[in-house]
Amino acid sequence: MFPTKTDKARDELQGGQRTLSQRERALLLMADGRRSLTDFSPLFANRTEAEQAIQALMSRGYLQDAQAMAAAAAVPTPMPVPAVDPIRIATSADTFDGKRSLATTRMFLFDICERMFVRRDPKFALQMRDALREARDREAMLTIAALMLSEIEKTAGAERAESLRERIERLLPLAEVVH
């Protein structure tokens, strides 16, 4: 299954209208007809939960299966674009001593978005910048970070994605413990 946005989803993603949760909006941002259920799974605890969320959005008219649409229109299914060789970026072991905050995390994610996606995938970069502007809590930041790290892992490799994941964990405020 390769979900893609419907007009209803595009309307939801426009400014001013907020009827879905941050996680559902993140799914809509990623749904481009080229990503499969596997690509959405990092946003959820397990693959089944991701599948249920996608099915719910499909039943509510926000997503449609790109393959089913193509078959119905008798148009060949678009072939995935082959991945280019991963970009090797030297990482430095920085010793960040700053205060943990959402603002610091947001700025770091904006920086990563600019460095990693603007030239390679401007549409994805725009979607991530919009999502970062809307993120108001730790969970929303983690959702956006998971989307970005998933793409980084595909293009720059697991090692680069993991180094960024560790940095994000050092920047984000600690999770609040509810008693």
Short mmCIF file of C-alpha atoms in Angstrom, two decimals:
data_model
loop_
_atom_site.label_atom_id
_atom_site.label_comp_id
_atom_site.label_asym_id
_atom_site.label_seq_id
_atom_site.Cartn_x
_atom_site.Cartn_y
_atom_site.Cartn_z
CA MET A 1 0.00 0.00 0.00
CA PHE A 2 1.36 3.39 -1.06
CA PRO A 3 -1.01 6.05 0.32
CA THR A 4 -1.33 9.44 -1.29
CA LYS A 5 -3.14 12.61 -0.24
CA THR A 6 -6.62 13.48 -1.41
CA ASP A 7 -7.91 17.01 -1.92
CA LYS A 8 -9.45 16.77 1.55
CA ALA A 9 -5.96 16.08 2.97
CA ARG A 10 -4.43 19.02 1.10
CA ASP A 11 -7.17 21.25 2.51
CA GLU A 12 -6.39 19.98 6.02
CA LEU A 13 -2.71 20.80 5.60
CA GLN A 14 -3.43 24.38 4.56
CA GLY A 15 -3.18 26.99 7.29
CA GLY A 16 -6.13 27.73 9.52
CA GLN A 17 -7.80 24.31 9.53
CA ARG A 18 -6.82 21.84 12.26
CA THR A 19 -9.15 18.86 12.62
CA LEU A 20 -6.51 16.10 12.85
CA SER A 21 -3.87 15.32 15.48
CA GLN A 22 -0.21 16.18 14.93
CA ARG A 23 0.60 12.53 14.21
CA GLU A 24 -2.21 12.24 11.64
CA ARG A 25 -1.01 15.46 10.01
CA ALA A 26 2.52 14.03 9.90
CA LEU A 27 1.15 10.98 8.07
CA LEU A 28 -0.54 13.27 5.55
CA LEU A 29 2.71 15.18 5.05
CA MET A 30 4.55 11.95 4.25
CA ALA A 31 1.87 10.42 2.02
CA ASP A 32 3.16 10.98 -1.50
CA GLY A 33 2.31 7.71 -3.22
CA ARG A 34 5.95 6.55 -3.07
CA ARG A 35 6.18 5.68 0.62
CA SER A 36 4.86 2.37 1.90
CA LEU A 37 3.54 1.29 5.28
CA THR A 38 7.11 0.48 6.31
CA ASP A 39 8.07 4.15 5.93
CA PHE A 40 5.25 5.22 8.26
CA SER A 41 6.00 2.65 10.98
CA PRO A 42 8.69 4.72 12.83
CA LEU A 43 5.95 7.16 13.86
CA PHE A 44 4.14 4.47 15.83
CA ALA A 45 4.81 1.84 18.47
CA ASN A 46 4.40 -0.93 15.90
CA ARG A 47 3.50 -1.63 12.29
CA THR A 48 -0.08 -2.61 13.15
CA GLU A 49 -0.73 0.75 14.79
CA ALA A 50 0.65 2.53 11.71
CA GLU A 51 -1.58 0.44 9.43
CA GLN A 52 -4.66 1.23 11.56
CA ALA A 53 -3.93 4.96 11.43
CA ILE A 54 -3.52 4.87 7.64
CA GLN A 55 -6.72 2.84 7.23
CA ALA A 56 -8.59 5.32 9.45
CA LEU A 57 -7.38 8.25 7.34
CA MET A 58 -8.34 6.38 4.17
CA SER A 59 -11.84 5.62 5.47
CA ARG A 60 -12.27 9.29 6.42
CA GLY A 61 -11.27 10.38 2.91
CA TYR A 62 -7.85 11.92 3.66
CA LEU A 63 -5.74 9.23 1.96
CA GLN A 64 -6.13 6.90 -1.00
CA ASP A 65 -4.02 4.02 -2.24
CA ALA A 66 -1.89 5.24 -5.14
CA GLN A 67 -1.60 1.71 -6.58
CA ALA A 68 -5.36 1.13 -6.52
CA MET A 69 -5.93 4.49 -8.23
CA ALA A 70 -3.35 3.66 -10.90
CA ALA A 71 -4.91 0.25 -11.54
CA ALA A 72 -8.38 1.79 -11.79
CA ALA A 73 -7.12 4.35 -14.28
CA ALA A 74 -5.16 1.67 -16.17
CA VAL A 75 -2.01 3.72 -15.70
CA PRO A 76 1.18 1.87 -14.83
CA THR A 77 2.21 2.10 -11.18
CA PRO A 78 5.02 4.62 -10.72
CA MET A 79 8.34 2.94 -10.09
CA PRO A 80 10.26 4.08 -7.03
CA VAL A 81 13.24 6.22 -7.82
CA PRO A 82 16.44 4.30 -7.14
CA ALA A 83 18.32 5.63 -4.15
CA VAL A 84 21.58 7.41 -4.81
CA ASP A 85 24.73 6.47 -2.99
CA PRO A 86 24.52 7.66 0.61
CA ILE A 87 26.12 10.96 1.35
CA ARG A 88 28.92 10.54 3.84
CA ILE A 89 29.09 13.42 6.26
CA ALA A 90 31.85 13.59 8.82
CA THR A 91 30.40 13.95 12.28
CA SER A 92 32.06 15.67 15.15
CA ALA A 93 31.60 14.67 18.75
CA ASP A 94 30.29 17.96 20.03
CA THR A 95 29.78 18.51 23.72
CA PHE A 96 26.55 20.45 23.91
CA ASP A 97 26.16 21.87 27.41
CA GLY A 98 23.16 24.08 26.69
CA LYS A 99 19.78 24.01 28.32
CA ARG A 100 17.29 21.42 27.09
CA SER A 101 14.34 23.14 25.45
CA LEU A 102 11.76 22.82 22.70
CA ALA A 103 13.08 26.04 21.13
CA THR A 104 16.63 24.67 20.91
CA THR A 105 15.33 21.40 19.48
CA ARG A 106 13.14 23.24 16.95
CA MET A 107 16.10 25.35 15.76
CA PHE A 108 18.29 22.25 15.44
CA LEU A 109 15.59 20.49 13.38
CA PHE A 110 15.15 23.59 11.19
CA ASP A 111 18.92 23.55 10.60
CA ILE A 112 18.89 19.84 9.71
CA CYS A 113 15.94 20.45 7.38
CA GLU A 114 17.85 23.19 5.56
CA ARG A 115 21.08 21.22 5.30
CA MET A 116 19.64 17.83 4.37
CA PHE A 117 16.44 18.42 2.40
CA VAL A 118 16.15 21.85 0.75
CA ARG A 119 18.18 20.96 -2.34
CA ARG A 120 17.35 17.25 -2.47
CA ASP A 121 13.62 17.38 -1.73
CA PRO A 122 12.29 20.97 -1.49
CA LYS A 123 8.68 19.84 -1.08
CA PHE A 124 9.54 17.62 1.90
CA ALA A 125 11.65 20.45 3.38
CA LEU A 126 8.69 22.83 3.12
CA GLN A 127 6.38 20.29 4.77
CA MET A 128 8.85 19.74 7.62
CA ARG A 129 9.33 23.49 8.17
CA ASP A 130 5.54 23.95 8.33
CA ALA A 131 5.21 21.04 10.76
CA LEU A 132 8.01 22.46 12.95
CA ARG A 133 6.24 25.82 13.10
CA GLU A 134 3.09 24.05 14.33
CA ALA A 135 4.80 21.74 16.85
CA ARG A 136 4.03 22.80 20.42
CA ASP A 137 5.10 19.88 22.61
CA ARG A 138 7.71 17.15 23.03
CA GLU A 139 5.57 14.50 21.29
CA ALA A 140 5.07 16.69 18.21
CA MET A 141 8.83 17.35 18.03
CA LEU A 142 9.53 13.61 18.32
CA THR A 143 7.07 12.86 15.53
CA ILE A 144 8.68 15.38 13.18
CA ALA A 145 12.17 14.23 14.17
CA ALA A 146 11.17 10.62 13.39
CA LEU A 147 9.99 11.65 9.92
CA MET A 148 13.20 13.55 9.22
CA LEU A 149 15.43 10.80 10.62
CA SER A 150 13.65 8.20 8.50
CA GLU A 151 14.49 10.19 5.37
CA ILE A 152 18.06 10.86 6.56
CA GLU A 153 18.60 7.15 7.14
CA LYS A 154 17.55 6.46 3.55
CA THR A 155 19.86 9.06 2.05
CA ALA A 156 22.81 9.40 4.44
CA GLY A 157 22.75 6.05 6.23
CA ALA A 158 21.87 4.65 9.62
CA GLU A 159 25.04 5.94 11.29
CA ARG A 160 24.28 9.56 10.41
CA ALA A 161 20.64 9.19 11.44
CA GLU A 162 21.68 7.69 14.78
CA SER A 163 24.14 10.51 15.53
CA LEU A 164 21.40 13.06 14.87
CA ARG A 165 18.93 11.04 16.98
CA GLU A 166 21.38 11.17 19.91
CA ARG A 167 21.80 14.90 19.52
CA ILE A 168 18.02 15.44 19.46
CA GLU A 169 17.70 13.41 22.66
CA ARG A 170 20.25 15.72 24.32
CA LEU A 171 18.34 18.81 23.18
CA LEU A 172 14.75 17.82 23.99
CA PRO A 173 13.41 18.48 27.47
CA LEU A 174 13.09 15.30 29.50
CA ALA A 175 9.69 13.60 29.39
CA GLU A 176 7.44 14.50 32.28
CA VAL A 177 6.57 11.62 34.57
CA VAL A 178 2.84 11.51 35.36
CA HIS A 179 1.89 9.97 38.70
#
